[in-house]
Tab-separated table of C-alpha atoms in Angstrom:
chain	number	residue	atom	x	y	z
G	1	UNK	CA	0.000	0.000	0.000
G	2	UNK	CA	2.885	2.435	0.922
G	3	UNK	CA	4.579	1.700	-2.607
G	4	UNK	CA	1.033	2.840	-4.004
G	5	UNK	CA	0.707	5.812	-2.259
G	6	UNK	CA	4.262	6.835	-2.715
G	7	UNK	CA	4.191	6.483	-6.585
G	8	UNK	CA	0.684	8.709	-6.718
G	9	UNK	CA	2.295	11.261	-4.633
G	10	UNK	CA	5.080	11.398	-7.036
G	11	UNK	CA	3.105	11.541	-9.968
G	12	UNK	CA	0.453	13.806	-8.822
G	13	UNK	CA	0.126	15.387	-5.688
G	14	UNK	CA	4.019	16.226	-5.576
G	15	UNK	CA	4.344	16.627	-9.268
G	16	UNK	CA	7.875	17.789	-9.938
G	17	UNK	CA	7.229	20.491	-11.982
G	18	UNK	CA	3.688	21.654	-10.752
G	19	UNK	CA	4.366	21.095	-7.236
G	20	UNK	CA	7.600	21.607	-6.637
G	21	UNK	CA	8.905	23.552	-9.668
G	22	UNK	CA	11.862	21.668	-10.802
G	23	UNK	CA	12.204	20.553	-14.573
G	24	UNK	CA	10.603	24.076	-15.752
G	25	UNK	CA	12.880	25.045	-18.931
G	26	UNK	CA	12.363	22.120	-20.710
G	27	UNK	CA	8.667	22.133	-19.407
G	28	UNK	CA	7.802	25.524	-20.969
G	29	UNK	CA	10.259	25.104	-23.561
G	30	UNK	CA	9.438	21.678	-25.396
G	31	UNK	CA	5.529	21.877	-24.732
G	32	UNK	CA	4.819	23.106	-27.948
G	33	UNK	CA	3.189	20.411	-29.992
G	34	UNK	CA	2.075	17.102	-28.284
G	35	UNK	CA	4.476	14.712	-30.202
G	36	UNK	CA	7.355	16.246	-29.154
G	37	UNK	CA	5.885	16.966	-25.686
G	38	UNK	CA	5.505	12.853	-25.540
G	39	UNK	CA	8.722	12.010	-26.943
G	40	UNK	CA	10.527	14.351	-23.869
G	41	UNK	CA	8.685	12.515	-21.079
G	42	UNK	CA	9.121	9.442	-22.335
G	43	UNK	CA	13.303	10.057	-22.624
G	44	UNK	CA	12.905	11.545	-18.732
G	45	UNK	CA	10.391	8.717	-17.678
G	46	UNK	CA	13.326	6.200	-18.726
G	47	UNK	CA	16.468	8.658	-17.688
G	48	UNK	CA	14.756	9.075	-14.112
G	49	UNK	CA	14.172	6.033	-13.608
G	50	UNK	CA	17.572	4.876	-14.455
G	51	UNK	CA	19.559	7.653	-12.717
G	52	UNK	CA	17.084	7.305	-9.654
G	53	UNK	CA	18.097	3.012	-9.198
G	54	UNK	CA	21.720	3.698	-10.256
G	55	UNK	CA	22.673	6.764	-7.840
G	56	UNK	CA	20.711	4.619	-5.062
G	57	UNK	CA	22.942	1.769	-5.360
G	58	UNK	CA	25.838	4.237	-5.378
G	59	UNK	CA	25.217	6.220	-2.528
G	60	UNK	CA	24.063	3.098	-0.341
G	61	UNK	CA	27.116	0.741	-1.497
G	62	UNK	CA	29.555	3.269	-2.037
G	63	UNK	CA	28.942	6.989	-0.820
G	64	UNK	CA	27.756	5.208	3.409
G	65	UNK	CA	30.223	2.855	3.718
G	66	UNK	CA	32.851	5.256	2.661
G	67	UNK	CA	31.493	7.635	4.506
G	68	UNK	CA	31.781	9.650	1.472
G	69	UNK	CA	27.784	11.003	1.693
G	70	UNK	CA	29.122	14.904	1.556
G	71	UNK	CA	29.992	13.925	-2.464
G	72	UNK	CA	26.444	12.763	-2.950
G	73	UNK	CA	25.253	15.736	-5.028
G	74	UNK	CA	28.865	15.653	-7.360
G	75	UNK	CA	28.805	12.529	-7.746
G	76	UNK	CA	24.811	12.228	-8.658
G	77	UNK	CA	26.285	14.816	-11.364
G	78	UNK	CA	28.302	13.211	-13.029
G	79	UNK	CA	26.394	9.993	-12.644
G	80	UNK	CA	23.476	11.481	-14.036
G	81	UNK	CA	26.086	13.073	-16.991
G	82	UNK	CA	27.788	9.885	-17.896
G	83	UNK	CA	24.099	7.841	-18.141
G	84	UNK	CA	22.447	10.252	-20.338
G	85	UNK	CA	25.643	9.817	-22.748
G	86	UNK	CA	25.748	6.308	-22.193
G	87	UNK	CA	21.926	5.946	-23.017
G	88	UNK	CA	22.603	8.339	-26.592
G	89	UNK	CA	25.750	6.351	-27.409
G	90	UNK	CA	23.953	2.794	-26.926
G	91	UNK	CA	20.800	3.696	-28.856
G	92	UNK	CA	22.930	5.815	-31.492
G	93	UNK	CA	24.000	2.215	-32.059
G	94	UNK	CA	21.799	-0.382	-31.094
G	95	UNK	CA	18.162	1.247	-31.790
G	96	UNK	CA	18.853	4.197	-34.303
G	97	UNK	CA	15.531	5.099	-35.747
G	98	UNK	CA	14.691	5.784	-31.312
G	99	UNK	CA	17.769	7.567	-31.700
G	100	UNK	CA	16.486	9.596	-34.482
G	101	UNK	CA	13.246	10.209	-33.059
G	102	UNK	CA	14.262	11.584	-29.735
G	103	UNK	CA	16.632	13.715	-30.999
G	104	UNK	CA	18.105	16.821	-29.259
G	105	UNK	CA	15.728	15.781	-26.116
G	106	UNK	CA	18.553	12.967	-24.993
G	107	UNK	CA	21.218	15.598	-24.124
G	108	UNK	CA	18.518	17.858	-22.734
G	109	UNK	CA	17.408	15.667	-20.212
G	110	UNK	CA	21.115	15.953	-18.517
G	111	UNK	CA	20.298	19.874	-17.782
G	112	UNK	CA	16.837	18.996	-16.455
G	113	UNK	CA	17.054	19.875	-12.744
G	114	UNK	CA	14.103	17.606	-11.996
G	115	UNK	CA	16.602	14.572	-12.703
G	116	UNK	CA	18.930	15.157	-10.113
G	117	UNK	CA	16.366	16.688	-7.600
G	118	UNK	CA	14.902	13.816	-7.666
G	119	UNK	CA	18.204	11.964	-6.846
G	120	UNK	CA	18.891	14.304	-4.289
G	121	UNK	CA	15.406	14.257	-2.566
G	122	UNK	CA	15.113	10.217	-2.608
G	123	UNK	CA	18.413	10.434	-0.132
G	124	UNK	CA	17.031	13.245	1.568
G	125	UNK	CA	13.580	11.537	2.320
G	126	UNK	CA	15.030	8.350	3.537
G	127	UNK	CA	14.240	6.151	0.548
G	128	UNK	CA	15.098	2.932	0.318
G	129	UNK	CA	16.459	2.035	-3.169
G	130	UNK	CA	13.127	0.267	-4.117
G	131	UNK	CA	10.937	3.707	-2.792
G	132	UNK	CA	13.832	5.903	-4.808
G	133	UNK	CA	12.985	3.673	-8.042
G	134	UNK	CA	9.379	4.127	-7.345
G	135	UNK	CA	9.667	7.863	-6.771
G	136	UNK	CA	12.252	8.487	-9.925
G	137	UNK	CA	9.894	6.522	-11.909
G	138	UNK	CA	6.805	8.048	-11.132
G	139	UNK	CA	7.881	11.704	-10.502
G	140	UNK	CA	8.950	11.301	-14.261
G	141	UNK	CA	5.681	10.030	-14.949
G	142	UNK	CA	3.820	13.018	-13.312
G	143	UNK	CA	6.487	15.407	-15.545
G	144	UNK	CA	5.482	13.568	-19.006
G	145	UNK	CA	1.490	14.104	-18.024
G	146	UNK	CA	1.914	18.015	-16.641
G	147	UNK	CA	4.423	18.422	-20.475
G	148	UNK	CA	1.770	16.353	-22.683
G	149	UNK	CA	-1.041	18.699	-21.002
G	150	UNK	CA	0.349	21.876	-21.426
G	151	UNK	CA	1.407	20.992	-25.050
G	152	UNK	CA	-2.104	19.749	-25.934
G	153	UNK	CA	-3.401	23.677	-23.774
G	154	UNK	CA	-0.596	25.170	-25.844
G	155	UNK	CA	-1.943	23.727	-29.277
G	156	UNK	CA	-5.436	24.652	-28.620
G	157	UNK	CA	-4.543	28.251	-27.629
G	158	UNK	CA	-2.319	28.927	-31.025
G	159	UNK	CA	-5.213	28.264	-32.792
G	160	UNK	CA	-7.590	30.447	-30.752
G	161	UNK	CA	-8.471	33.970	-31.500
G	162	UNK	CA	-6.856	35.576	-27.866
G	163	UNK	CA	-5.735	39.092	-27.081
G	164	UNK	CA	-2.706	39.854	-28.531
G	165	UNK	CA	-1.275	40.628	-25.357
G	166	UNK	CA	-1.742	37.374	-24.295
G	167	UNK	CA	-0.097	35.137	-26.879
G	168	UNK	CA	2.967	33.649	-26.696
G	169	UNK	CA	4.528	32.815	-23.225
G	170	UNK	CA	2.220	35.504	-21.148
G	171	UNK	CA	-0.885	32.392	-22.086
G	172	UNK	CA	1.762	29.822	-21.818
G	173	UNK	CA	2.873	30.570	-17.820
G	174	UNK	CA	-1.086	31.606	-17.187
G	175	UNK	CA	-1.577	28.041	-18.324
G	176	UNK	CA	0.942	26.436	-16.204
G	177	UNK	CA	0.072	28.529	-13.118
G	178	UNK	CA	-3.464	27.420	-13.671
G	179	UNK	CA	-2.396	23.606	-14.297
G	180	UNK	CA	0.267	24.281	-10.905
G	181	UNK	CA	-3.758	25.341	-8.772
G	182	UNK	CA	-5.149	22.101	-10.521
G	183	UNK	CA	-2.554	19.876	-9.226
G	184	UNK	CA	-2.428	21.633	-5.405
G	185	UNK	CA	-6.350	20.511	-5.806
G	186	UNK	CA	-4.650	17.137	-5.146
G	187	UNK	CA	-2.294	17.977	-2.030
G	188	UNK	CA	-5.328	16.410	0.452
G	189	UNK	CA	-5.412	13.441	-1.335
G	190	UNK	CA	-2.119	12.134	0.297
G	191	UNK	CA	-0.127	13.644	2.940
């Protein structure tokens, strides 16, 4: 039940861009048609996830013993760095009509904030590296459904007739403030 309640917090009630404001450049940025909206959270979805399990085992099995946990947020750096090139490398190779597909969103994902905040909060909350797995996974999962609605808003509004004042990024952050009160609508759900 706790694994549950920990992945719909994660997804919804502390959505990681909505709720806690991390991830926002690519967020506003790559929102503006739905395909490409997709294609990001799906290449953060599976980057999260990975980074989330792999600088887990790291700071459990190296960074505690060691006694080493001061490096935690370097080290989830470069961690974080060297997967997102691994990941682009292997599917440059293995899988390269993915490779094709995602594009310039690979190497984005290693300046998204939310990835390593996420790291960083899973030590932080206590996590064991099952609930940081479930968190990374899930948070991600709550960033590709806030970037796939604000792309499908974003869509809708460009073909609107709206006050020129409005259009552009002054509709696009009104949007995502609104979606941001939408998601608090949530924060009773769990605690």
């Amino acid at each position: 039940m706790n694994i549950i309640l920990l992945a719909i917090s994660a997804a919804f009630v502390n959505n990681v861009v909505l709720s806690q404001f991390m991830g926002i450049c690519p967020f506003l940025g790559v929102s503006k048609k739905i395909g490409t909206a997709a294609g990001m959270g799906g290449a953060v979805i599976f980057v999260m996830t990975i980074a989330s399990t792999v600088t887990s085992l790291i700071y459990y099995y190296v960074l505690v013993p060691l006694d080493l946990k001061y490096l935690n947020t370097i080290v989830f750096i470069l961690v974080i760095a060297a997967l997102v090139q691994f990941v682009e490398m292997f599917l440059k190779k293995a899988v390269p009509s993915l490779y094709q597909a995602l594009g310039v969103y690979l190497p984005l994902i290693t300046t998204n904030c939310a990835v390593l905040g996420i790291a960083i909060s899973n030590v932080q909350s206590g996590y064991n590296i099952g609930e940081s797995i479930i968190n990374g996974m899930f948070s991600a999962v709550g960033f590709a459904v806030a970037i796939i609605i604000l792309a499908g808003i974003r869509e809708k509004t460009d073909k609107n007739d709206i006050p020129e004042s409005f259009k552009g990024a002054p509709i696009t952050l009104l949007s995502a403030g609104l979606m941001a009160i939408a998601f608090m609508g949530l924060s009773g759900l769990i605690k």
